[in-house]
Amino acid sequence: MSEKLRIKGGAARVPVMQGFVPLRALWANDDAPYPSEHAARWALRKLRDELAEAGAVALHRNRLMVHPERFAAVVERAALSAYVERAAKNG
């Protein structure tokens, strides 16, 4: 769901927020990565800095938007890192 911005004086439209979707895409579809809104928002809080640095989240028109591919990459890195930390702790 990318919006298009009309440039004044021209007929061409420029895509805005290309690749981003509304936050609810994280839980609202059958193939969504999270089972609920609560779970998705928990992940957002936990990974806030990493998601921002990766350009995986944005605020557009006061709506939180996510870039699914970038979001998934951040979540994957966090999961792998958590596994390595746990394995090192448990020997």
mmCIF file with all atom_site columns, C-alpha atoms in Angstrom:
data_model
loop_
_atom_site.group_PDB
_atom_site.id
_atom_site.type_symbol
_atom_site.label_atom_id
_atom_site.label_alt_id
_atom_site.label_comp_id
_atom_site.label_asym_id
_atom_site.label_entity_id
_atom_site.label_seq_id
_atom_site.pdbx_PDB_ins_code
_atom_site.Cartn_x
_atom_site.Cartn_y
_atom_site.Cartn_z
_atom_site.occupancy
_atom_site.B_iso_or_equiv
_atom_site.pdbx_formal_charge
_atom_site.auth_seq_id
_atom_site.auth_comp_id
_atom_site.auth_asym_id
_atom_site.auth_atom_id
_atom_site.pdbx_PDB_model_num
ATOM 1  C CA . MET A 1 1  ? 0.000  0.000   0.000   1.00 0.00 ? 1  MET A CA 1
ATOM 2  C CA . SER A 1 2  ? 2.261  2.747   -1.167  1.00 0.00 ? 2  SER A CA 1
ATOM 3  C CA . GLU A 1 3  ? 0.836  6.172   -1.749  1.00 0.00 ? 3  GLU A CA 1
ATOM 4  C CA . LYS A 1 4  ? 1.677  8.399   -4.654  1.00 0.00 ? 4  LYS A CA 1
ATOM 5  C CA . LEU A 1 5  ? 2.571  12.043  -4.376  1.00 0.00 ? 5  LEU A CA 1
ATOM 6  C CA . ARG A 1 6  ? 1.471  14.315  -7.201  1.00 0.00 ? 6  ARG A CA 1
ATOM 7  C CA . ILE A 1 7  ? 4.074  16.902  -8.082  1.00 0.00 ? 7  ILE A CA 1
ATOM 8  C CA . LYS A 1 8  ? 2.562  20.344  -8.629  1.00 0.00 ? 8  LYS A CA 1
ATOM 9  C CA . GLY A 1 9  ? 2.667  21.382  -12.261 1.00 0.00 ? 9  GLY A CA 1
ATOM 10 C CA . GLY A 1 10 ? 3.344  17.873  -13.510 1.00 0.00 ? 10 GLY A CA 1
ATOM 11 C CA . ALA A 1 11 ? 1.236  14.857  -14.306 1.00 0.00 ? 11 ALA A CA 1
ATOM 12 C CA . ALA A 1 12 ? 3.727  12.324  -12.969 1.00 0.00 ? 12 ALA A CA 1
ATOM 13 C CA . ARG A 1 13 ? 3.176  10.792  -9.561  1.00 0.00 ? 13 ARG A CA 1
ATOM 14 C CA . VAL A 1 14 ? 6.024  9.805   -7.287  1.00 0.00 ? 14 VAL A CA 1
ATOM 15 C CA . PRO A 1 15 ? 5.655  6.737   -5.032  1.00 0.00 ? 15 PRO A CA 1
ATOM 16 C CA . VAL A 1 16 ? 5.688  7.574   -1.330  1.00 0.00 ? 16 VAL A CA 1
ATOM 17 C CA . MET A 1 17 ? 6.532  4.989   1.322   1.00 0.00 ? 17 MET A CA 1
ATOM 18 C CA . GLN A 1 18 ? 7.171  2.372   -1.350  1.00 0.00 ? 18 GLN A CA 1
ATOM 19 C CA . GLY A 1 19 ? 7.542  -1.058  0.208   1.00 0.00 ? 19 GLY A CA 1
ATOM 20 C CA . PHE A 1 20 ? 5.926  0.004   3.494   1.00 0.00 ? 20 PHE A CA 1
ATOM 21 C CA . VAL A 1 21 ? 2.626  -1.391  4.745   1.00 0.00 ? 21 VAL A CA 1
ATOM 22 C CA . PRO A 1 22 ? 0.419  -0.530  7.722   1.00 0.00 ? 22 PRO A CA 1
ATOM 23 C CA . LEU A 1 23 ? 1.538  -2.003  11.032  1.00 0.00 ? 23 LEU A CA 1
ATOM 24 C CA . ARG A 1 24 ? -1.459 -4.335  11.173  1.00 0.00 ? 24 ARG A CA 1
ATOM 25 C CA . ALA A 1 25 ? 0.098  -6.406  8.371   1.00 0.00 ? 25 ALA A CA 1
ATOM 26 C CA . LEU A 1 26 ? 2.265  -7.952  11.095  1.00 0.00 ? 26 LEU A CA 1
ATOM 27 C CA . TRP A 1 27 ? -0.732 -9.769  12.606  1.00 0.00 ? 27 TRP A CA 1
ATOM 28 C CA . ALA A 1 28 ? -3.862 -9.345  10.474  1.00 0.00 ? 28 ALA A CA 1
ATOM 29 C CA . ASN A 1 29 ? -3.179 -11.770 7.603   1.00 0.00 ? 29 ASN A CA 1
ATOM 30 C CA . ASP A 1 30 ? -3.266 -15.554 7.592   1.00 0.00 ? 30 ASP A CA 1
ATOM 31 C CA . ASP A 1 31 ? 0.463  -15.629 6.844   1.00 0.00 ? 31 ASP A CA 1
ATOM 32 C CA . ALA A 1 32 ? 1.347  -12.817 9.265   1.00 0.00 ? 32 ALA A CA 1
ATOM 33 C CA . PRO A 1 33 ? 4.531  -13.285 11.310  1.00 0.00 ? 33 PRO A CA 1
ATOM 34 C CA . TYR A 1 34 ? 2.836  -12.538 14.656  1.00 0.00 ? 34 TYR A CA 1
ATOM 35 C CA . PRO A 1 35 ? -0.272 -14.142 16.146  1.00 0.00 ? 35 PRO A CA 1
ATOM 36 C CA . SER A 1 36 ? -1.642 -10.932 17.655  1.00 0.00 ? 36 SER A CA 1
ATOM 37 C CA . GLU A 1 37 ? -1.314 -7.172  17.826  1.00 0.00 ? 37 GLU A CA 1
ATOM 38 C CA . HIS A 1 38 ? 0.116  -7.514  21.330  1.00 0.00 ? 38 HIS A CA 1
ATOM 39 C CA . ALA A 1 39 ? 2.908  -9.810  20.119  1.00 0.00 ? 39 ALA A CA 1
ATOM 40 C CA . ALA A 1 40 ? 3.783  -7.506  17.212  1.00 0.00 ? 40 ALA A CA 1
ATOM 41 C CA . ARG A 1 41 ? 3.887  -4.413  19.405  1.00 0.00 ? 41 ARG A CA 1
ATOM 42 C CA . TRP A 1 42 ? 6.051  -6.241  21.947  1.00 0.00 ? 42 TRP A CA 1
ATOM 43 C CA . ALA A 1 43 ? 8.566  -7.008  19.169  1.00 0.00 ? 43 ALA A CA 1
ATOM 44 C CA . LEU A 1 44 ? 8.471  -3.353  18.103  1.00 0.00 ? 44 LEU A CA 1
ATOM 45 C CA . ARG A 1 45 ? 9.298  -2.210  21.636  1.00 0.00 ? 45 ARG A CA 1
ATOM 46 C CA . LYS A 1 46 ? 12.036 -4.797  22.120  1.00 0.00 ? 46 LYS A CA 1
ATOM 47 C CA . LEU A 1 47 ? 13.728 -4.111  18.766  1.00 0.00 ? 47 LEU A CA 1
ATOM 48 C CA . ARG A 1 48 ? 12.920 -0.398  18.439  1.00 0.00 ? 48 ARG A CA 1
ATOM 49 C CA . ASP A 1 49 ? 16.482 0.852   17.914  1.00 0.00 ? 49 ASP A CA 1
ATOM 50 C CA . GLU A 1 50 ? 17.488 -1.914  15.507  1.00 0.00 ? 50 GLU A CA 1
ATOM 51 C CA . LEU A 1 51 ? 14.288 -1.481  13.474  1.00 0.00 ? 51 LEU A CA 1
ATOM 52 C CA . ALA A 1 52 ? 14.820 2.271   13.224  1.00 0.00 ? 52 ALA A CA 1
ATOM 53 C CA . GLU A 1 53 ? 18.455 1.899   12.165  1.00 0.00 ? 53 GLU A CA 1
ATOM 54 C CA . ALA A 1 54 ? 17.474 -0.613  9.466   1.00 0.00 ? 54 ALA A CA 1
ATOM 55 C CA . GLY A 1 55 ? 14.761 1.665   8.079   1.00 0.00 ? 55 GLY A CA 1
ATOM 56 C CA . ALA A 1 56 ? 12.176 -1.004  8.884   1.00 0.00 ? 56 ALA A CA 1
ATOM 57 C CA . VAL A 1 57 ? 9.671  1.336   10.555  1.00 0.00 ? 57 VAL A CA 1
ATOM 58 C CA . ALA A 1 58 ? 8.404  4.793   9.721   1.00 0.00 ? 58 ALA A CA 1
ATOM 59 C CA . LEU A 1 59 ? 5.771  7.207   10.901  1.00 0.00 ? 59 LEU A CA 1
ATOM 60 C CA . HIS A 1 60 ? 3.701  8.539   7.995   1.00 0.00 ? 60 HIS A CA 1
ATOM 61 C CA . ARG A 1 61 ? 0.667  10.738  8.560   1.00 0.00 ? 61 ARG A CA 1
ATOM 62 C CA . ASN A 1 62 ? 0.765  9.725   12.214  1.00 0.00 ? 62 ASN A CA 1
ATOM 63 C CA . ARG A 1 63 ? 0.498  6.031   11.250  1.00 0.00 ? 63 ARG A CA 1
ATOM 64 C CA . LEU A 1 64 ? 3.185  3.510   12.029  1.00 0.00 ? 64 LEU A CA 1
ATOM 65 C CA . MET A 1 65 ? 4.292  1.732   8.874   1.00 0.00 ? 65 MET A CA 1
ATOM 66 C CA . VAL A 1 66 ? 6.622  -1.245  8.489   1.00 0.00 ? 66 VAL A CA 1
ATOM 67 C CA . HIS A 1 67 ? 8.793  -2.465  5.653   1.00 0.00 ? 67 HIS A CA 1
ATOM 68 C CA . PRO A 1 68 ? 8.211  -6.249  5.841   1.00 0.00 ? 68 PRO A CA 1
ATOM 69 C CA . GLU A 1 69 ? 11.527 -7.368  4.329   1.00 0.00 ? 69 GLU A CA 1
ATOM 70 C CA . ARG A 1 70 ? 13.642 -5.045  6.462   1.00 0.00 ? 70 ARG A CA 1
ATOM 71 C CA . PHE A 1 71 ? 11.563 -5.894  9.530   1.00 0.00 ? 71 PHE A CA 1
ATOM 72 C CA . ALA A 1 72 ? 12.079 -9.621  8.930   1.00 0.00 ? 72 ALA A CA 1
ATOM 73 C CA . ALA A 1 73 ? 15.844 -9.146  8.567   1.00 0.00 ? 73 ALA A CA 1
ATOM 74 C CA . VAL A 1 74 ? 16.059 -7.347  11.922  1.00 0.00 ? 74 VAL A CA 1
ATOM 75 C CA . VAL A 1 75 ? 13.953 -10.003 13.650  1.00 0.00 ? 75 VAL A CA 1
ATOM 76 C CA . GLU A 1 76 ? 16.103 -12.756 12.146  1.00 0.00 ? 76 GLU A CA 1
ATOM 77 C CA . ARG A 1 77 ? 19.352 -11.121 13.326  1.00 0.00 ? 77 ARG A CA 1
ATOM 78 C CA . ALA A 1 78 ? 17.897 -10.686 16.828  1.00 0.00 ? 78 ALA A CA 1
ATOM 79 C CA . ALA A 1 79 ? 16.770 -14.324 16.977  1.00 0.00 ? 79 ALA A CA 1
ATOM 80 C CA . LEU A 1 80 ? 20.167 -15.615 15.862  1.00 0.00 ? 80 LEU A CA 1
ATOM 81 C CA . SER A 1 81 ? 21.941 -13.363 18.337  1.00 0.00 ? 81 SER A CA 1
ATOM 82 C CA . ALA A 1 82 ? 19.674 -14.535 21.178  1.00 0.00 ? 82 ALA A CA 1
ATOM 83 C CA . TYR A 1 83 ? 20.429 -18.163 20.310  1.00 0.00 ? 83 TYR A CA 1
ATOM 84 C CA . VAL A 1 84 ? 24.186 -17.570 20.279  1.00 0.00 ? 84 VAL A CA 1
ATOM 85 C CA . GLU A 1 85 ? 24.020 -15.774 23.636  1.00 0.00 ? 85 GLU A CA 1
ATOM 86 C CA . ARG A 1 86 ? 21.964 -18.564 25.189  1.00 0.00 ? 86 ARG A CA 1
ATOM 87 C CA . ALA A 1 87 ? 24.248 -21.271 23.808  1.00 0.00 ? 87 ALA A CA 1
ATOM 88 C CA . ALA A 1 88 ? 27.330 -19.463 25.161  1.00 0.00 ? 88 ALA A CA 1
ATOM 89 C CA . LYS A 1 89 ? 25.708 -19.100 28.581  1.00 0.00 ? 89 LYS A CA 1
ATOM 90 C CA . ASN A 1 90 ? 24.712 -22.778 28.762  1.00 0.00 ? 90 ASN A CA 1
ATOM 91 C CA . GLY A 1 91 ? 28.082 -24.052 27.586  1.00 0.00 ? 91 GLY A CA 1
#
